[in-house]
Amino acid sequence: MTRSIDAKTSEPVIRFEEVTKSFGDRRRRHVVLNRVSFSIPRGRTTVIAGGSGQGKSVTLKLILGLMRPDSGHIYVDDLDVTTLRGAELRSLRTRFGVLFQGAALFDSLTVFENIALPLRERTRLSEEEIRERVMATLRQLELDGHEEKFPAQLSGGMKKRVGLARALQLDPEIVLFDEPTTGLDPVMTQEIYELFSRTQKRLGYTAVIVSHDIPKVFDLADRIILLNRGEVDVFNDIEEIVHSTKPYIREFAEMTMGELFGGNSGEKGCADE
Amino acid sequence: MPEETPLLLRPFAALGDTVLYLLTDLGRMGIYLFASLLGVFRRPFRFGELVKQLRFIGAGSISVIFFTALSSGMVLGLQGYYSLHKFGAEGMLGSAVSLTLIMELGPILTALMVTGRAGSAMCAEIGIMRISEQIDALECMAIDPFRYLISPKLLATLISVPLLTAIFDVVGIFGGYLAGVKLMGVSSGSYFNGMMQSVTNHDIRLGIIKSFVFALLLVWICSGRGYFVQRIRGAGFGAESVSKVTTQAVVLSSISVLIFDYLLTAILL
Ligand SMILES: Nc1ncnc2c1ncn2[C@@H]1O[C@H](COP(=O)(O)OP(=O)(O)OP(=O)(O)O)[C@@H](O)[C@H]1O
Ligand SMILES: [Mg+2]
């Protein structure tokens, strides 16, 4: 409960104001976000949930300025991402660590080179220091022994972990993870979430995690943003979801957290696919 | 719901859409060219990548260029001999072969061969990086994709193509010598003398300018089409879009090389 109060009062680092994003042309318009407003608290973990195709990945791309909204504003601190270009956008992005849904590894580089790339390009560390850091991350994510492989030689879950390792290299201030645990087994999933808790405590970054691991990921969340048909609902506590009266949220809650919903909330850590 | 365009006006609406698309596309490509040229001067410079690209675009094309040059030189030798023989002017063979190669065929065929070999590969590579979000990932790491990805290819092409053109010219002239002198019996002295006397610095300069312009055209169009693979009208999505855009890039770049060949010849000759 204390955590949720924090999330309410903590100052926002990212703010969406009346953001609309749609795809398609005049004849076939598909509105993904319809005048949505919400904020993401600093130094906390925010989980973005919602069915497939509801705009979770699009939301992350909007934050990064990789896509531009049709209307509305997106602020990171006081910078309006929707108006930034070139060098300003690049300097804003230095504050982010990003894991894409498809991992987006560079397929002509090895696992090691992929993870070392941000260090090589953006820091002045020596090759030795880089090697040390990368190997440490690899061990942490149980990827040691695979450093000479190319992305095409990895499994889906391994790619995800390499992407995670790459995103965490520069000690980012804000991390955006798009489905970090898809394709991982339950044990690895648990470990990844524990790793998140640990590193967040250590580094104090703001985390935005898109995840389908409901309810497991709610243990981690200070704020939950639910996307549905272009609208968002913001929850600062899992209880709010459980007690919501909106039909589709009740449906979502029943589908994703059946046992929780039945009042068995003590076991949420064990509930799994 | 947006209002329907009246039936009668639809062709005009479509025309307008197309014109707008072409203008946007051209503008986009212009900015792209500017950014990739700027990227050449950004630090840190990726020397290793440049060497890799030089190997692929330049060194890797030598055998293709060699055989193309040899065969076209030999054809020129035979054809030239056949035509000149009618006027009893076999002595002109050397100058005819070398001028054709240095001013026209060398730059053109080199550019076309490099487009087919390296330009298409470049377009597909960049296109795949785009659709698999690798370019987005670069941008998110605040690594300038132009400096990192595009500019080394641009520079390598600008260095390789003129050098390959020079190799083409030399091998082609040798091919003409094989066909004209060794096969048809034109005297070796008149072949090389004719060449020395008729080829001027101006001709060589024209050839060099052409090869630079063609190199710029081909690397611009091929890499740029790949870079914008998702923005190209009618390209579709995924693997198919990359294949379509690669085809489009090769066709577009070959045609522009031919058009610019005419323009440059008309202006500079
Ligand atoms: N580049 C694009 N062009 C056209 N439509 C797009 C594009 N990107 C996303 N969309 C559309 O936007 C909607 C939201 O997509 P998004 O990728 O954000 O879904 P998601 O919530 O991340 O789903 P998932 O859980 O399956 O990853 C989808 O309906 C998709 O069709
Ligand atoms: Mg997604």
XYZ file of C-alpha atoms and ligand atoms in Angstrom:
574
model
C 0.000 0.000 0.000
C 2.795 2.426 0.838
C 4.282 1.941 -2.593
C 1.079 2.944 -4.313
C 0.829 6.124 -2.290
C 4.382 6.925 -3.358
C 3.520 6.440 -6.980
C 0.642 8.874 -6.674
C 2.710 11.616 -5.142
C 6.014 11.023 -6.910
C 6.643 13.584 -9.636
C 6.058 12.388 -13.182
C 8.994 11.952 -15.523
C 6.963 11.149 -18.634
C 3.617 12.733 -19.367
C 1.150 12.036 -22.167
C -1.275 14.875 -22.779
C -4.270 14.257 -25.005
C -2.218 12.061 -27.296
C -3.894 10.645 -30.376
C -2.146 8.168 -32.640
C -3.719 6.480 -35.602
C -2.596 4.509 -38.612
C -3.918 4.095 -42.103
C -5.153 6.617 -44.621
C -8.275 8.668 -44.971
C -10.358 5.727 -46.071
C -9.318 3.282 -43.366
C -8.313 4.983 -40.170
C -7.309 2.875 -37.216
C -7.100 4.841 -33.999
C -4.685 3.216 -31.590
C -4.611 5.900 -28.894
C -7.529 8.263 -28.617
C -6.744 11.466 -26.700
C -5.042 9.671 -23.853
C -3.401 11.359 -20.892
C -1.347 9.692 -18.189
C 1.962 10.042 -16.465
C 4.808 7.808 -15.438
C 6.332 8.430 -11.996
C 10.053 8.944 -11.570
C 12.146 6.200 -10.074
C 9.260 3.732 -10.076
C 8.122 0.821 -12.128
C 5.159 1.338 -14.387
C 3.618 -1.603 -16.148
C 1.771 -1.173 -19.409
C -0.701 -3.960 -19.967
C -3.479 -4.659 -22.409
C -4.457 -7.100 -25.103
C -2.470 -7.745 -28.232
C -2.564 -4.870 -30.695
C -3.847 -2.327 -28.190
C -0.893 -0.008 -28.672
C 1.624 -0.933 -25.993
C 4.613 -1.009 -28.317
C 3.350 2.096 -30.080
C 3.258 3.898 -26.723
C 6.929 3.102 -26.134
C 7.878 4.269 -29.628
C 6.015 7.508 -29.056
C 8.006 8.136 -25.884
C 11.245 7.648 -27.827
C 10.186 9.883 -30.688
C 10.440 6.967 -33.114
C 6.822 7.664 -34.000
C 5.035 10.963 -33.803
C 1.471 11.349 -32.545
C -1.280 12.837 -34.720
C -1.996 15.323 -31.971
C -1.196 15.949 -28.335
C 2.069 16.261 -26.471
C 4.465 13.883 -24.810
C 6.813 15.344 -22.223
C 9.949 13.827 -20.800
C 10.622 16.153 -17.910
C 9.931 19.454 -19.608
C 11.002 18.466 -23.089
C 8.233 17.969 -25.608
C 9.314 14.867 -27.512
C 6.869 15.584 -30.306
C 8.770 18.710 -31.342
C 12.356 17.515 -30.878
C 14.582 16.710 -33.834
C 18.090 15.634 -34.687
C 20.654 16.356 -32.006
C 18.124 17.255 -29.315
C 16.289 14.003 -29.818
C 19.577 12.122 -29.757
C 20.594 13.707 -26.494
C 17.219 12.878 -24.983
C 17.612 9.267 -26.064
C 20.912 8.938 -24.247
C 18.832 8.829 -21.084
C 16.931 5.730 -22.169
C 17.707 2.045 -22.220
C 15.398 0.231 -24.597
C 14.472 -3.370 -25.186
C 12.376 -3.810 -28.320
C 9.692 -6.429 -28.572
C 11.704 -8.242 -31.237
C 14.992 -7.591 -29.384
C 16.353 -5.764 -32.499
C 19.829 -7.229 -32.145
C 22.334 -6.328 -34.840
C 22.439 -9.536 -36.769
C 25.877 -9.060 -38.251
C 27.426 -8.612 -34.816
C 28.068 -11.348 -32.238
C 26.339 -11.410 -28.874
C 29.428 -9.875 -27.296
C 29.692 -7.119 -29.901
C 26.001 -6.371 -29.590
C 26.249 -5.785 -25.876
C 29.556 -3.960 -26.177
C 28.288 -1.641 -28.905
C 26.795 1.078 -26.682
C 29.927 0.996 -24.523
C 32.230 1.247 -27.516
C 30.277 3.960 -29.240
C 29.260 6.072 -26.310
C 31.922 5.712 -23.634
C 35.691 5.982 -23.472
C 36.172 2.716 -21.612
C 39.141 0.601 -22.612
C 38.561 -2.696 -24.416
C 39.501 -4.503 -21.208
C 36.953 -2.692 -19.076
C 34.315 -3.253 -21.732
C 35.132 -6.955 -21.843
C 34.867 -7.189 -18.084
C 31.525 -5.409 -17.918
C 29.979 -7.334 -20.774
C 31.104 -10.678 -19.392
C 29.669 -9.794 -15.983
C 26.293 -8.985 -17.526
C 26.417 -12.163 -19.574
C 27.009 -14.228 -16.458
C 24.179 -12.485 -14.667
C 21.758 -13.366 -17.455
C 23.125 -16.892 -17.805
C 24.437 -16.230 -21.264
C 28.100 -16.989 -20.682
C 29.523 -19.315 -23.292
C 27.316 -17.813 -25.980
C 29.233 -14.583 -26.514
C 30.692 -15.603 -29.863
C 27.335 -16.613 -31.340
C 25.372 -14.507 -33.772
C 21.751 -13.543 -33.063
C 20.509 -15.963 -35.726
C 22.029 -18.788 -33.676
C 20.111 -17.900 -30.512
C 16.714 -18.956 -29.230
C 13.958 -16.374 -28.798
C 14.424 -16.171 -25.055
C 18.194 -15.794 -25.408
C 17.743 -12.927 -27.846
C 15.503 -11.203 -25.338
C 18.164 -11.545 -22.656
C 20.886 -10.224 -24.931
C 18.624 -7.263 -25.719
C 18.156 -6.705 -21.988
C 21.874 -6.852 -21.384
C 22.433 -4.299 -24.142
C 19.738 -1.984 -22.799
C 21.257 -1.971 -19.322
C 24.874 -1.268 -20.334
C 24.919 2.495 -20.005
C 23.116 2.663 -16.649
C 20.121 4.413 -18.178
C 17.923 6.798 -16.274
C 14.738 5.432 -17.805
C 14.339 1.905 -19.113
C 11.630 0.854 -21.547
C 11.212 -2.890 -21.797
C 8.797 -4.330 -24.330
C 7.807 -7.776 -23.083
C 11.135 -8.599 -21.453
C 10.128 -12.103 -20.446
C 8.241 -13.400 -23.454
C 9.813 -16.647 -24.528
C 11.438 -17.323 -21.173
C 10.619 -20.218 -18.892
C 8.916 -19.477 -15.529
C 12.160 -19.823 -13.571
C 14.043 -17.445 -15.844
C 11.068 -15.064 -15.811
C 11.165 -14.992 -12.036
C 14.904 -14.371 -12.112
C 14.560 -11.559 -14.583
C 11.989 -9.833 -12.423
C 14.207 -10.244 -9.403
C 17.065 -8.795 -11.389
C 14.854 -5.822 -12.256
C 13.997 -5.219 -8.598
C 17.639 -5.458 -7.593
C 19.015 -3.217 -10.328
C 16.259 -0.710 -9.868
C 17.039 -0.463 -6.178
C 20.705 -0.082 -6.993
C 20.398 2.381 -9.873
C 17.068 3.987 -9.068
C 15.973 4.166 -12.681
C 12.438 4.689 -13.897
C 11.140 1.515 -15.464
C 8.368 1.154 -17.998
C 7.614 -2.474 -18.647
C 5.188 -3.858 -21.183
C 4.192 -7.259 -20.034
C 1.679 -10.033 -20.352
C 2.944 -11.745 -17.185
C -0.093 -10.848 -15.218
C -0.366 -10.944 -12.278
C 3.308 -11.691 -11.651
C 4.503 -8.370 -12.962
C 2.108 -6.527 -10.670
C 4.361 -7.405 -7.744
C 6.866 -5.132 -9.357
C 4.512 -2.398 -10.442
C 3.926 0.899 -8.711
C 1.530 1.960 -11.403
C -0.395 -0.013 -13.967
C -1.538 1.445 -17.241
C -4.140 -0.571 -19.012
C -4.714 0.078 -22.710
C -7.984 -0.874 -24.282
C -9.490 0.266 -27.562
C -7.691 3.561 -27.625
C -8.379 4.446 -24.017
C -6.196 4.122 -20.954
C -6.992 3.321 -17.370
C -4.418 4.080 -14.730
C -4.196 2.108 -11.512
C -1.918 2.748 -8.620
C -2.783 -0.470 -6.928
C -3.820 -3.909 -7.949
C -6.828 -3.659 -5.632
C -8.162 -0.892 -7.838
C -8.237 -3.291 -10.745
C -9.901 -5.990 -8.742
C -12.565 -3.626 -7.494
C -13.148 -1.776 -10.727
C -16.690 -1.690 -11.990
C -15.883 -1.153 -15.661
C -17.009 -4.283 -17.469
C -13.928 -4.752 -19.642
C -11.598 -4.309 -16.693
C -13.546 -6.872 -14.710
C -13.266 -9.144 -17.693
C -9.526 -8.463 -17.989
C -9.073 -9.100 -14.286
C -11.043 -12.301 -14.372
C -9.189 -13.591 -17.413
C -5.691 -12.725 -16.277
C -5.856 -13.155 -12.550
C -8.548 -15.680 -11.983
C -7.313 -16.876 -8.590
C -6.481 -13.393 -7.405
C -9.882 -12.315 -8.346
C -11.409 -15.096 -6.337
C -9.922 -13.406 -3.301
C -6.874 -15.642 -3.092
C -4.485 -12.749 -3.235
C -1.851 -14.288 -0.977
C -0.604 -16.546 -3.768
C -0.084 -14.093 -6.532
C 3.641 -14.841 -6.685
C 2.992 -18.415 -7.746
C 0.303 -17.811 -10.305
C 1.774 -18.562 -13.660
C 0.671 -19.127 -17.214
C -16.066 9.600 -41.845
C -14.157 11.586 -44.444
C -16.313 12.643 -47.326
C -16.079 10.603 -50.497
C -14.298 12.167 -53.458
C -16.821 12.599 -56.298
C -16.299 10.056 -59.053
C -15.355 12.645 -61.669
C -12.631 14.123 -59.530
C -11.001 10.858 -58.555
C -8.386 10.775 -61.320
C -7.268 14.260 -60.268
C -7.148 13.270 -56.629
C -5.033 10.264 -57.534
C -2.753 12.420 -59.656
C -2.416 14.903 -56.829
C -1.602 12.104 -54.395
C 1.078 10.813 -56.710
C 2.655 14.210 -57.232
C 2.669 14.843 -53.498
C 4.198 11.440 -52.888
C 6.929 12.028 -55.459
C 7.758 15.433 -54.028
C 7.893 14.100 -50.464
C 10.010 11.204 -51.623
C 12.454 13.455 -53.419
C 12.676 15.768 -50.428
C 13.274 12.833 -48.124
C 16.001 11.489 -50.357
C 17.602 14.921 -50.558
C 17.789 15.223 -46.788
C 19.073 11.678 -46.666
C 21.923 12.481 -49.055
C 22.842 15.542 -47.061
C 22.831 13.630 -43.770
C 24.951 10.798 -45.140
C 27.513 13.248 -46.568
C 27.656 15.007 -43.194
C 28.048 11.652 -41.485
C 31.388 11.184 -43.221
C 32.801 14.003 -41.101
C 31.327 12.916 -37.776
C 33.571 11.432 -35.100
C 34.406 8.746 -34.168
C 35.114 7.648 -37.694
C 34.596 3.938 -38.297
C 37.813 3.077 -40.057
C 37.391 -0.677 -39.703
C 33.950 -0.523 -41.248
C 35.291 1.544 -44.149
C 37.945 -1.088 -44.850
C 35.301 -3.811 -44.707
C 33.104 -1.935 -47.172
C 36.078 -1.214 -49.457
C 36.749 -4.918 -49.500
C 33.178 -5.759 -50.322
C 32.334 -3.003 -52.778
C 35.774 -2.483 -54.278
C 37.972 -5.555 -54.008
C 35.002 -7.884 -54.285
C 33.975 -6.373 -57.612
C 37.362 -6.680 -59.311
C 36.754 -10.051 -60.938
C 33.348 -9.004 -62.266
C 34.824 -5.787 -63.600
C 37.748 -7.661 -65.130
C 35.599 -10.009 -67.182
C 33.108 -7.341 -68.186
C 35.927 -5.095 -69.284
C 37.797 -7.795 -71.141
C 34.783 -8.946 -73.105
C 33.508 -5.472 -73.911
C 37.024 -4.408 -74.933
C 37.337 -7.385 -77.227
C 33.932 -6.747 -78.756
C 34.916 -3.133 -79.301
C 38.120 -4.331 -80.968
C 36.278 -6.619 -83.357
C 33.427 -4.234 -84.057
C 35.771 -1.323 -84.488
C 37.984 -3.278 -86.804
C 34.996 -4.357 -88.882
C 33.681 -0.799 -89.279
C 37.029 0.908 -89.749
C 38.230 -1.720 -92.204
C 35.506 -0.600 -94.634
C 37.171 2.790 -94.837
C 40.651 1.411 -94.671
C 41.095 3.219 -91.398
C 42.245 0.332 -89.148
C 44.915 2.670 -87.798
C 42.170 4.484 -85.893
C 41.250 1.367 -83.928
C 43.326 2.245 -80.858
C 41.828 5.686 -80.538
C 38.267 4.477 -81.169
C 38.483 1.728 -78.563
C 40.190 3.817 -75.897
C 37.975 6.891 -76.288
C 34.810 4.816 -76.121
C 36.050 3.049 -73.021
C 37.407 6.049 -71.161
C 34.530 8.418 -71.821
C 31.539 6.085 -71.984
C 31.682 2.389 -71.404
C 34.129 2.360 -68.524
C 32.187 4.609 -66.167
C 28.790 3.306 -67.279
C 29.422 -0.403 -67.155
C 31.385 -0.152 -63.916
C 28.526 1.737 -62.284
C 25.984 -0.767 -63.565
C 28.015 -3.762 -62.418
C 28.611 -2.254 -58.971
C 24.913 -1.409 -58.705
C 23.996 -4.986 -59.481
C 26.569 -6.506 -57.194
C 27.019 -4.162 -54.249
C 24.143 -1.693 -54.559
C 21.490 -4.360 -54.351
C 23.227 -5.985 -51.383
C 23.480 -2.626 -49.654
C 19.805 -1.896 -50.200
C 18.697 -5.277 -48.912
C 20.977 -5.105 -45.875
C 19.796 -1.676 -44.824
C 16.175 -2.558 -45.604
C 16.323 -5.630 -43.384
C 17.927 -3.601 -40.610
C 15.080 -1.139 -40.932
C 12.231 -3.639 -40.802
C 13.773 -5.589 -37.932
C 14.023 -2.330 -35.933
C 17.829 -2.432 -35.860
C 18.009 1.128 -37.134
C 15.506 2.199 -34.480
C 17.693 0.445 -31.937
C 20.721 2.415 -33.155
C 18.801 5.635 -32.770
C 17.683 4.643 -29.305
C 21.299 4.108 -28.316
C 21.843 7.646 -29.589
C 24.167 6.290 -32.268
C 23.767 8.256 -35.473
C 22.750 5.679 -38.093
C 24.265 7.825 -40.825
C 27.700 7.959 -39.294
C 27.538 4.365 -38.147
C 25.893 2.649 -41.061
C 25.484 4.742 -44.178
C 28.528 6.969 -44.425
C 31.141 4.185 -44.506
C 29.262 2.647 -47.429
C 29.037 6.008 -49.154
C 32.712 6.738 -48.755
C 33.735 3.236 -49.791
C 31.650 3.496 -52.959
C 33.056 6.922 -53.805
C 36.576 5.530 -53.472
C 35.968 2.178 -55.143
C 33.986 3.069 -58.219
C 36.528 5.467 -59.792
C 39.312 2.972 -59.123
C 37.268 0.141 -60.591
C 36.551 2.361 -63.590
C 40.279 2.846 -64.091
C 40.799 -0.911 -63.964
C 37.925 -1.325 -66.414
C 39.524 1.107 -68.851
C 42.933 -0.561 -68.762
C 41.572 -4.078 -69.066
C 39.172 -2.971 -71.806
C 41.970 -1.404 -73.823
C 43.935 -4.589 -73.415
C 40.880 -6.550 -74.625
C 40.676 -4.335 -77.690
C 44.366 -4.996 -78.273
C 43.818 -8.755 -78.080
C 40.979 -8.663 -80.597
C 42.273 -5.978 -82.920
C 46.007 -6.604 -82.911
C 46.459 -10.240 -82.031
C 43.386 -11.561 -83.817
C 42.747 -9.200 -86.722
C 46.324 -8.168 -87.342
C 46.238 -4.407 -86.840
C 49.775 -3.279 -86.067
C 50.530 -2.922 -82.406
C 52.331 0.362 -82.934
C 49.412 2.051 -84.679
C 46.978 0.762 -82.015
C 48.875 2.362 -79.158
C 50.024 5.421 -81.119
C 46.493 6.195 -82.172
C 45.430 5.929 -78.571
C 48.194 8.195 -77.264
C 47.494 10.850 -79.840
C 43.746 11.042 -79.542
C 43.107 10.666 -75.813
C 43.451 14.030 -74.101
C 43.427 14.977 -70.442
C 39.996 16.419 -70.987
C 38.650 13.025 -72.014
C 40.159 11.371 -68.989
C 38.773 14.068 -66.729
C 35.313 13.543 -68.178
C 35.580 9.834 -67.421
C 36.651 10.501 -63.855
C 33.886 13.023 -63.217
C 31.361 10.585 -64.597
C 32.556 7.773 -62.399
C 32.303 9.945 -59.286
C 28.809 11.133 -60.154
C 27.648 7.610 -60.950
C 29.129 6.332 -57.701
C 27.264 8.968 -55.734
C 24.029 8.239 -57.582
C 24.196 4.524 -57.065
C 25.098 4.573 -53.393
C 22.555 7.303 -52.697
C 19.679 5.568 -54.415
C 20.466 2.024 -53.301
C 21.119 2.753 -49.645
C 18.385 5.385 -49.455
C 15.711 3.092 -50.812
C 16.652 0.513 -48.206
C 16.653 3.132 -45.468
C 13.133 4.270 -46.355
C 11.783 0.817 -47.127
C 8.690 1.385 -44.978
C 7.861 4.696 -46.582
C 7.799 3.571 -50.176
C 4.399 3.430 -51.713
C 3.175 0.046 -52.851
C 6.185 -1.814 -51.484
C 4.102 -3.857 -49.059
C 5.540 -5.196 -45.816
C 8.223 -7.441 -44.435
C 10.511 -9.564 -46.577
C 8.481 -8.776 -49.661
C 8.942 -5.055 -49.199
C 12.709 -5.492 -49.026
C 12.777 -7.540 -52.219
C 10.556 -5.094 -54.073
C 12.488 -2.093 -52.900
C 15.795 -3.722 -53.844
C 14.540 -4.315 -57.363
C 13.294 -0.756 -57.494
C 16.632 0.563 -56.269
C 18.608 -1.304 -58.924
C 16.291 -0.185 -61.711
C 16.146 3.405 -60.508
C 19.865 3.670 -60.001
C 20.667 2.147 -63.424
C 18.263 4.491 -65.160
C 19.604 7.543 -63.365
C 23.147 6.539 -64.280
C 22.139 6.403 -67.945
C 20.285 9.707 -67.800
C 23.143 11.455 -66.039
C 25.542 9.973 -68.552
C 23.724 11.817 -71.290
C 23.507 15.034 -69.285
C 27.176 15.006 -68.322
C 28.267 14.221 -71.852
C 26.095 17.006 -73.216
C 27.380 19.523 -70.693
C 31.030 18.612 -70.420
C 32.014 17.308 -73.829
N 3.983 0.875 -38.288
C 2.682 0.605 -38.202
N 1.883 0.808 -39.263
C 0.562 0.548 -39.176
N -0.043 0.098 -38.101
C 0.684 -0.121 -37.005
C 2.093 0.124 -36.992
N 2.562 -0.185 -35.771
C 1.503 -0.598 -35.057
N 0.375 -0.559 -35.780
C -0.968 -0.890 -35.314
O -1.146 -0.321 -34.058
C -1.798 -1.204 -33.196
C -1.012 -1.315 -31.914
O 0.205 -1.976 -32.174
P 1.236 -2.354 -31.032
O 2.411 -2.943 -31.685
O 1.445 -1.177 -30.177
O 0.456 -3.456 -30.223
P 0.856 -4.102 -28.837
O -0.101 -3.584 -27.825
O 2.294 -3.890 -28.584
O 0.531 -5.617 -29.089
P 1.384 -6.918 -28.722
O 1.058 -7.253 -27.315
O 0.840 -7.953 -29.627
O 2.804 -6.606 -28.945
C -1.952 -2.514 -33.920
O -3.300 -2.645 -34.265
C -1.117 -2.386 -35.138
O -1.803 -2.934 -36.228
Mg 3.920 -4.956 -28.738
